[in-house]
Amino acid sequence: MHRKSAMKHARADKAKRARNRHRKATIRTLLRQVEVALTEGNMEAARTLYSSAASQLDRAVGKGVIKKGTANRQKSRLTGKLKALAAQSA
């Protein structure tokens, strides 16, 4: 039989896994929304959504849900697409 502390850790891990999955799902949704706004050419919505997505990415890094490089890579790619759309519309 497992030790009491191991069973407590298993319960805590289950809760953490659920929280982390929710955070990742939220980030994926925001990133998808930014991409949709960019393809539609809606610059204002894309900028607003980008700022919230970048914020969520940074928070996820701080909580240890995703790695710093992953967040930076995703933000960099979105920034490049935003700048390309701005240059195209200008």
Short mmCIF file of N, CA and C in Angstrom, two decimals:
data_model
loop_
_atom_site.label_atom_id
_atom_site.label_comp_id
_atom_site.label_asym_id
_atom_site.label_seq_id
_atom_site.Cartn_x
_atom_site.Cartn_y
_atom_site.Cartn_z
N MET A 1 0.84 -1.19 0.00
CA MET A 1 0.00 0.00 0.00
C MET A 1 0.87 1.25 0.00
N HIS A 2 0.38 2.30 -0.65
CA HIS A 2 1.14 3.54 -0.74
C HIS A 2 1.17 4.26 0.59
N ARG A 3 2.18 5.04 0.72
CA ARG A 3 2.29 5.88 1.92
C ARG A 3 1.25 6.99 1.86
N LYS A 4 0.93 7.50 3.04
CA LYS A 4 -0.08 8.56 3.11
C LYS A 4 0.38 9.80 2.35
N SER A 5 1.66 10.13 2.46
CA SER A 5 2.18 11.33 1.79
C SER A 5 2.11 11.17 0.27
N ALA A 6 2.35 9.95 -0.23
CA ALA A 6 2.28 9.71 -1.67
C ALA A 6 0.86 9.88 -2.18
N MET A 7 -0.10 9.46 -1.37
CA MET A 7 -1.50 9.62 -1.77
C MET A 7 -1.89 11.10 -1.77
N LYS A 8 -1.36 11.86 -0.84
CA LYS A 8 -1.63 13.30 -0.81
C LYS A 8 -1.03 13.98 -2.04
N HIS A 9 0.19 13.58 -2.38
CA HIS A 9 0.83 14.15 -3.57
C HIS A 9 0.05 13.80 -4.84
N ALA A 10 -0.47 12.59 -4.89
CA ALA A 10 -1.26 12.18 -6.06
C ALA A 10 -2.50 13.05 -6.21
N ARG A 11 -3.15 13.35 -5.09
CA ARG A 11 -4.33 14.23 -5.15
C ARG A 11 -3.94 15.63 -5.59
N ALA A 12 -2.84 16.14 -5.05
CA ALA A 12 -2.39 17.49 -5.41
C ALA A 12 -1.99 17.54 -6.89
N ASP A 13 -1.32 16.48 -7.35
CA ASP A 13 -0.90 16.43 -8.76
C ASP A 13 -2.10 16.44 -9.69
N LYS A 14 -3.15 15.76 -9.30
CA LYS A 14 -4.36 15.73 -10.11
C LYS A 14 -4.95 17.13 -10.26
N ALA A 15 -4.98 17.88 -9.16
CA ALA A 15 -5.50 19.25 -9.19
C ALA A 15 -4.60 20.15 -10.02
N LYS A 16 -3.30 20.00 -9.87
CA LYS A 16 -2.35 20.81 -10.65
C LYS A 16 -2.48 20.52 -12.14
N ARG A 17 -2.63 19.23 -12.46
CA ARG A 17 -2.76 18.85 -13.87
C ARG A 17 -3.99 19.48 -14.49
N ALA A 18 -5.09 19.51 -13.75
CA ALA A 18 -6.32 20.13 -14.25
C ALA A 18 -6.13 21.63 -14.46
N ARG A 19 -5.47 22.28 -13.50
CA ARG A 19 -5.21 23.72 -13.63
C ARG A 19 -4.33 24.02 -14.84
N ASN A 20 -3.27 23.22 -14.98
CA ASN A 20 -2.34 23.44 -16.09
C ASN A 20 -3.01 23.19 -17.44
N ARG A 21 -3.86 22.17 -17.52
CA ARG A 21 -4.56 21.90 -18.77
C ARG A 21 -5.49 23.06 -19.12
N HIS A 22 -6.13 23.63 -18.12
CA HIS A 22 -7.02 24.77 -18.35
C HIS A 22 -6.22 25.97 -18.84
N ARG A 23 -5.08 26.22 -18.23
CA ARG A 23 -4.24 27.35 -18.66
C ARG A 23 -3.77 27.18 -20.10
N LYS A 24 -3.33 25.96 -20.43
CA LYS A 24 -2.86 25.70 -21.79
C LYS A 24 -3.99 25.85 -22.80
N ALA A 25 -5.17 25.37 -22.44
CA ALA A 25 -6.32 25.48 -23.35
C ALA A 25 -6.68 26.94 -23.57
N THR A 26 -6.63 27.74 -22.52
CA THR A 26 -6.93 29.17 -22.64
C THR A 26 -5.92 29.84 -23.56
N ILE A 27 -4.66 29.50 -23.41
CA ILE A 27 -3.62 30.09 -24.27
C ILE A 27 -3.84 29.70 -25.72
N ARG A 28 -4.12 28.41 -25.95
CA ARG A 28 -4.35 27.97 -27.34
C ARG A 28 -5.53 28.69 -27.96
N THR A 29 -6.58 28.90 -27.18
CA THR A 29 -7.76 29.61 -27.69
C THR A 29 -7.40 31.04 -28.05
N LEU A 30 -6.67 31.72 -27.17
CA LEU A 30 -6.28 33.10 -27.45
C LEU A 30 -5.39 33.19 -28.69
N LEU A 31 -4.44 32.27 -28.81
CA LEU A 31 -3.56 32.28 -29.98
C LEU A 31 -4.36 32.06 -31.26
N ARG A 32 -5.34 31.17 -31.20
CA ARG A 32 -6.19 30.91 -32.35
C ARG A 32 -7.00 32.16 -32.71
N GLN A 33 -7.51 32.86 -31.70
CA GLN A 33 -8.30 34.07 -31.95
C GLN A 33 -7.45 35.15 -32.59
N VAL A 34 -6.18 35.27 -32.15
CA VAL A 34 -5.29 36.25 -32.76
C VAL A 34 -5.07 35.91 -34.23
N GLU A 35 -4.83 34.63 -34.50
CA GLU A 35 -4.62 34.19 -35.89
C GLU A 35 -5.84 34.50 -36.76
N VAL A 36 -7.03 34.27 -36.23
CA VAL A 36 -8.26 34.54 -36.99
C VAL A 36 -8.38 36.03 -37.27
N ALA A 37 -8.11 36.86 -36.26
CA ALA A 37 -8.18 38.30 -36.44
C ALA A 37 -7.16 38.77 -37.47
N LEU A 38 -5.99 38.15 -37.49
CA LEU A 38 -4.96 38.52 -38.47
C LEU A 38 -5.38 38.13 -39.88
N THR A 39 -5.94 36.95 -40.03
CA THR A 39 -6.35 36.52 -41.38
C THR A 39 -7.51 37.35 -41.90
N GLU A 40 -8.36 37.83 -40.97
CA GLU A 40 -9.47 38.70 -41.38
C GLU A 40 -9.00 40.13 -41.64
N GLY A 41 -7.79 40.44 -41.20
CA GLY A 41 -7.27 41.79 -41.39
C GLY A 41 -7.76 42.78 -40.37
N ASN A 42 -8.30 42.30 -39.27
CA ASN A 42 -8.82 43.17 -38.22
C ASN A 42 -7.68 43.53 -37.27
N MET A 43 -7.01 44.65 -37.53
CA MET A 43 -5.81 45.03 -36.80
C MET A 43 -6.10 45.37 -35.34
N GLU A 44 -7.18 46.09 -35.07
CA GLU A 44 -7.47 46.49 -33.70
C GLU A 44 -7.74 45.28 -32.81
N ALA A 45 -8.56 44.37 -33.30
CA ALA A 45 -8.87 43.16 -32.54
C ALA A 45 -7.62 42.31 -32.36
N ALA A 46 -6.80 42.22 -33.39
CA ALA A 46 -5.58 41.42 -33.30
C ALA A 46 -4.64 41.97 -32.24
N ARG A 47 -4.50 43.29 -32.19
CA ARG A 47 -3.63 43.91 -31.19
C ARG A 47 -4.15 43.66 -29.78
N THR A 48 -5.44 43.83 -29.59
CA THR A 48 -6.03 43.61 -28.28
C THR A 48 -5.87 42.16 -27.84
N LEU A 49 -6.18 41.25 -28.75
CA LEU A 49 -6.05 39.83 -28.43
C LEU A 49 -4.59 39.44 -28.21
N TYR A 50 -3.69 40.06 -28.97
CA TYR A 50 -2.27 39.76 -28.81
C TYR A 50 -1.79 40.14 -27.42
N SER A 51 -2.21 41.30 -26.94
CA SER A 51 -1.75 41.73 -25.62
C SER A 51 -2.24 40.78 -24.53
N SER A 52 -3.48 40.32 -24.64
CA SER A 52 -3.98 39.38 -23.63
C SER A 52 -3.30 38.02 -23.78
N ALA A 53 -3.02 37.61 -25.01
CA ALA A 53 -2.33 36.33 -25.22
C ALA A 53 -0.91 36.39 -24.67
N ALA A 54 -0.22 37.49 -24.92
CA ALA A 54 1.15 37.64 -24.42
C ALA A 54 1.15 37.64 -22.89
N SER A 55 0.16 38.28 -22.32
CA SER A 55 0.06 38.30 -20.86
C SER A 55 -0.15 36.90 -20.30
N GLN A 56 -1.05 36.15 -20.92
CA GLN A 56 -1.31 34.78 -20.46
C GLN A 56 -0.09 33.88 -20.66
N LEU A 57 0.64 34.09 -21.75
CA LEU A 57 1.86 33.31 -21.97
C LEU A 57 2.88 33.60 -20.87
N ASP A 58 3.05 34.87 -20.54
CA ASP A 58 4.01 35.23 -19.50
C ASP A 58 3.58 34.68 -18.14
N ARG A 59 2.29 34.71 -17.87
CA ARG A 59 1.81 34.15 -16.60
C ARG A 59 2.03 32.64 -16.55
N ALA A 60 1.83 31.97 -17.67
CA ALA A 60 2.04 30.52 -17.72
C ALA A 60 3.51 30.18 -17.49
N VAL A 61 4.39 31.02 -18.02
CA VAL A 61 5.82 30.81 -17.78
C VAL A 61 6.13 30.98 -16.30
N GLY A 62 5.57 32.00 -15.69
CA GLY A 62 5.80 32.24 -14.28
C GLY A 62 5.28 31.11 -13.40
N LYS A 63 4.20 30.47 -13.83
CA LYS A 63 3.63 29.37 -13.06
C LYS A 63 4.29 28.03 -13.39
N GLY A 64 5.18 28.02 -14.39
CA GLY A 64 5.86 26.79 -14.75
C GLY A 64 5.05 25.86 -15.64
N VAL A 65 4.03 26.40 -16.29
CA VAL A 65 3.18 25.56 -17.14
C VAL A 65 3.86 25.32 -18.49
N ILE A 66 4.47 26.35 -19.04
CA ILE A 66 5.20 26.22 -20.30
C ILE A 66 6.60 26.81 -20.11
N LYS A 67 7.48 26.50 -21.03
CA LYS A 67 8.84 27.00 -20.93
C LYS A 67 8.94 28.41 -21.49
N LYS A 68 9.93 29.12 -21.02
CA LYS A 68 10.14 30.52 -21.41
C LYS A 68 10.37 30.65 -22.91
N GLY A 69 11.17 29.76 -23.47
CA GLY A 69 11.47 29.82 -24.89
C GLY A 69 10.24 29.58 -25.75
N THR A 70 9.37 28.71 -25.31
CA THR A 70 8.14 28.43 -26.04
C THR A 70 7.28 29.67 -26.10
N ALA A 71 7.13 30.34 -24.95
CA ALA A 71 6.33 31.56 -24.91
C ALA A 71 6.95 32.65 -25.78
N ASN A 72 8.26 32.80 -25.68
CA ASN A 72 8.93 33.83 -26.48
C ASN A 72 8.80 33.55 -27.97
N ARG A 73 8.89 32.28 -28.35
CA ARG A 73 8.76 31.92 -29.77
C ARG A 73 7.36 32.23 -30.28
N GLN A 74 6.35 31.89 -29.50
CA GLN A 74 4.98 32.16 -29.92
C GLN A 74 4.71 33.65 -30.01
N LYS A 75 5.20 34.42 -29.04
CA LYS A 75 5.00 35.87 -29.07
C LYS A 75 5.74 36.49 -30.25
N SER A 76 6.93 35.99 -30.52
CA SER A 76 7.72 36.51 -31.63
C SER A 76 7.03 36.27 -32.97
N ARG A 77 6.50 35.10 -33.16
CA ARG A 77 5.82 34.78 -34.42
C ARG A 77 4.58 35.65 -34.61
N LEU A 78 3.83 35.84 -33.52
CA LEU A 78 2.64 36.69 -33.62
C LEU A 78 3.02 38.14 -33.88
N THR A 79 4.08 38.60 -33.25
CA THR A 79 4.53 39.98 -33.45
C THR A 79 4.93 40.19 -34.91
N GLY A 80 5.62 39.22 -35.47
CA GLY A 80 6.00 39.32 -36.88
C GLY A 80 4.79 39.40 -37.79
N LYS A 81 3.78 38.61 -37.50
CA LYS A 81 2.56 38.63 -38.31
C LYS A 81 1.81 39.95 -38.15
N LEU A 82 1.80 40.47 -36.92
CA LEU A 82 1.15 41.77 -36.69
C LEU A 82 1.86 42.87 -37.47
N LYS A 83 3.18 42.87 -37.43
CA LYS A 83 3.95 43.89 -38.16
C LYS A 83 3.76 43.76 -39.65
N ALA A 84 3.68 42.54 -40.15
CA ALA A 84 3.47 42.33 -41.58
C ALA A 84 2.09 42.86 -42.00
N LEU A 85 1.09 42.63 -41.17
CA LEU A 85 -0.25 43.14 -41.48
C LEU A 85 -0.28 44.65 -41.43
N ALA A 86 0.42 45.23 -40.44
CA ALA A 86 0.47 46.69 -40.33
C ALA A 86 1.16 47.30 -41.54
N ALA A 87 2.25 46.67 -41.98
CA ALA A 87 2.97 47.18 -43.15
C ALA A 87 2.15 47.02 -44.41
N GLN A 88 1.40 45.95 -44.48
CA GLN A 88 0.58 45.69 -45.67
C GLN A 88 -0.57 46.68 -45.76
N SER A 89 -1.17 47.00 -44.60
CA SER A 89 -2.32 47.91 -44.62
C SER A 89 -1.89 49.37 -44.69
N ALA A 90 -0.66 49.65 -44.34
CA ALA A 90 -0.19 51.05 -44.36
C ALA A 90 0.25 51.50 -45.73
#
